[in-house]
PDB file of C-alpha atoms in Angstrom:
ATOM      1  CA  UNK Z 214     -10.219  10.994   7.579  1.00 42.00           C
ATOM      2  CA  UNK Z 215      -8.725   7.785   9.128  1.00 52.00           C
ATOM      3  CA  UNK Z 216      -9.601   5.843   5.959  1.00 55.00           C
ATOM      4  CA  UNK Z 217      -7.709   8.192   3.796  1.00 61.00           C
ATOM      5  CA  UNK Z 218      -4.871   8.350   6.198  1.00 62.00           C
ATOM      6  CA  UNK Z 219      -4.483   4.619   6.082  1.00 64.00           C
ATOM      7  CA  UNK Z 220      -4.241   4.563   2.325  1.00 69.00           C
ATOM      8  CA  UNK Z 221      -1.570   7.262   2.350  1.00 76.00           C
ATOM      9  CA  UNK Z 222       0.270   5.328   4.969  1.00 75.00           C
ATOM     10  CA  UNK Z 223       0.467   2.213   2.848  1.00 79.00           C
ATOM     11  CA  UNK Z 224       1.378   4.292  -0.225  1.00 78.00           C
ATOM     12  CA  UNK Z 225       4.375   5.664   1.687  1.00 80.00           C
ATOM     13  CA  UNK Z 226       5.391   2.218   2.949  1.00 82.00           C
ATOM     14  CA  UNK Z 227       5.201   0.633  -0.513  1.00 83.00           C
ATOM     15  CA  UNK Z 228       7.371   3.470  -1.984  1.00 82.00           C
ATOM     16  CA  UNK Z 229       9.822   3.330   0.926  1.00 82.00           C
ATOM     17  CA  UNK Z 230      10.169  -0.508   0.664  1.00 85.00           C
ATOM     18  CA  UNK Z 231      10.866  -0.223  -3.054  1.00 79.00           C
ATOM     19  CA  UNK Z 232      13.413   2.590  -2.489  1.00 80.00           C
ATOM     20  CA  UNK Z 233      15.192   0.469   0.133  1.00 82.00           C
ATOM     21  CA  UNK Z 234      15.284  -2.595  -2.197  1.00 82.00           C
ATOM     22  CA  UNK Z 235      16.516  -0.350  -5.041  1.00 81.00           C
ATOM     23  CA  UNK Z 236      13.571  -1.552  -7.174  1.00 76.00           C
ATOM     24  CA  UNK Z 237      12.877   1.958  -8.326  1.00 74.00           C
ATOM     25  CA  UNK Z 238      16.343   2.430  -9.875  1.00 72.00           C
ATOM     26  CA  UNK Z 239      17.356  -1.106 -10.766  1.00 77.00           C
ATOM     27  CA  UNK Z 240      15.815  -4.156 -12.478  1.00 80.00           C
ATOM     28  CA  UNK Z 241      14.863  -6.027  -9.359  1.00 81.00           C
ATOM     29  CA  UNK Z 242      11.394  -7.321  -8.383  1.00 85.00           C
ATOM     30  CA  UNK Z 243       9.215  -4.663  -6.593  1.00 85.00           C
ATOM     31  CA  UNK Z 244       7.560  -5.285  -3.178  1.00 85.00           C
ATOM     32  CA  UNK Z 245       4.291  -4.172  -1.689  1.00 88.00           C
ATOM     33  CA  UNK Z 246       3.093  -3.120   1.676  1.00 88.00           C
ATOM     34  CA  UNK Z 247       0.502  -4.529   3.987  1.00 88.00           C
ATOM     35  CA  UNK Z 248      -1.134  -2.616   6.798  1.00 88.00           C
ATOM     36  CA  UNK Z 249      -3.062  -4.676   9.312  1.00 87.00           C
ATOM     37  CA  UNK Z 250      -5.400  -2.215  11.058  1.00 86.00           C
ATOM     38  CA  UNK Z 251      -8.045  -2.792  13.702  1.00 87.00           C
ATOM     39  CA  UNK Z 252     -11.008  -3.304  11.477  1.00 87.00           C
ATOM     40  CA  UNK Z 253      -9.487  -3.691   8.033  1.00 88.00           C
ATOM     41  CA  UNK Z 254      -6.275  -4.597   6.178  1.00 89.00           C
ATOM     42  CA  UNK Z 255      -4.885  -2.592   3.286  1.00 90.00           C
ATOM     43  CA  UNK Z 256      -2.491  -3.833   0.606  1.00 90.00           C
ATOM     44  CA  UNK Z 257      -0.584  -1.532  -1.782  1.00 88.00           C
ATOM     45  CA  UNK Z 258       1.878  -2.324  -4.555  1.00 88.00           C
ATOM     46  CA  UNK Z 259       3.301  -0.806  -7.706  1.00 86.00           C
ATOM     47  CA  UNK Z 260       1.221  -1.751 -10.671  1.00 85.00           C
ATOM     48  CA  UNK Z 261       1.428  -1.335 -14.440  1.00 78.00           C
ATOM     49  CA  UNK Z 262      -1.660  -3.083 -15.614  1.00 74.00           C
ATOM     50  CA  UNK Z 263      -4.451  -1.940 -13.438  1.00 71.00           C
ATOM     51  CA  UNK Z 264      -6.986   0.747 -14.129  1.00 72.00           C
ATOM     52  CA  UNK Z 265      -7.614   1.395 -10.397  1.00 78.00           C
ATOM     53  CA  UNK Z 266      -4.189   2.919  -9.651  1.00 84.00           C
ATOM     54  CA  UNK Z 267      -3.118   6.192  -8.121  1.00 83.00           C
ATOM     55  CA  UNK Z 268      -0.339   8.055  -9.912  1.00 84.00           C
ATOM     56  CA  UNK Z 269       2.258   9.494  -7.640  1.00 82.00           C
ATOM     57  CA  UNK Z 270       5.015  11.870  -8.921  1.00 83.00           C
ATOM     58  CA  UNK Z 271       8.173  11.266  -6.858  1.00 76.00           C
ATOM     59  CA  UNK Z 272      11.727  12.234  -7.754  1.00 75.00           C
ATOM     60  CA  UNK Z 273      10.827  13.070 -11.391  1.00 80.00           C
ATOM     61  CA  UNK Z 274       9.305   9.683 -11.851  1.00 78.00           C
ATOM     62  CA  UNK Z 275       5.702   8.617 -12.102  1.00 82.00           C
ATOM     63  CA  UNK Z 276       4.698   5.628  -9.967  1.00 83.00           C
ATOM     64  CA  UNK Z 277       1.413   3.784 -10.366  1.00 87.00           C
ATOM     65  CA  UNK Z 278       0.240   2.394  -7.009  1.00 87.00           C
ATOM     66  CA  UNK Z 279      -2.658  -0.118  -6.544  1.00 89.00           C
ATOM     67  CA  UNK Z 280      -4.235  -0.166  -3.115  1.00 87.00           C
ATOM     68  CA  UNK Z 281      -7.107  -2.074  -1.776  1.00 88.00           C
ATOM     69  CA  UNK Z 282      -8.745  -2.269   1.658  1.00 88.00           C
ATOM     70  CA  UNK Z 283     -10.225  -5.455   2.924  1.00 90.00           C
ATOM     71  CA  UNK Z 284     -12.932  -4.501   5.376  1.00 87.00           C
ATOM     72  CA  UNK Z 285     -13.544  -6.799   8.383  1.00 86.00           C
ATOM     73  CA  UNK Z 286     -10.080  -8.407   8.031  1.00 88.00           C
ATOM     74  CA  UNK Z 287      -8.267  -6.365  10.541  1.00 88.00           C
ATOM     75  CA  UNK Z 288      -6.694  -7.653  13.796  1.00 88.00           C
ATOM     76  CA  UNK Z 289      -9.656  -6.775  16.058  1.00 87.00           C
ATOM     77  CA  UNK Z 290     -12.100  -8.522  13.608  1.00 82.00           C
ATOM     78  CA  UNK Z 291     -10.073 -11.651  13.221  1.00 75.00           C
ATOM     79  CA  UNK Z 292      -9.627 -11.891  17.072  1.00 75.00           C
ATOM     80  CA  UNK Z 293     -13.409 -12.303  17.517  1.00 69.00           C
ATOM     81  CA  UNK Z 294     -14.040 -14.623  14.518  1.00 61.00           C
ATOM     82  CA  UNK Z 295     -15.214 -18.120  15.491  1.00 61.00           C
TER      83      UNK Z 295
END
């Protein structure tokens, strides 16, 4: 449950950041989202060339989002690394 929630959170953050920067309606570079959790870090960004994307329908537009979780790279894990 928490794992899926984290992915959904980074999807929302990536879409929100691109709406604020107007990248979804203008020809400006897109931005991604990084979520630094306790035990892992997730990165999500809009992608056109990756087979591992999730398609999201939003405002009559289809967005392809790529997301990846880096286990053991969260803030708690980094804190205890020698």
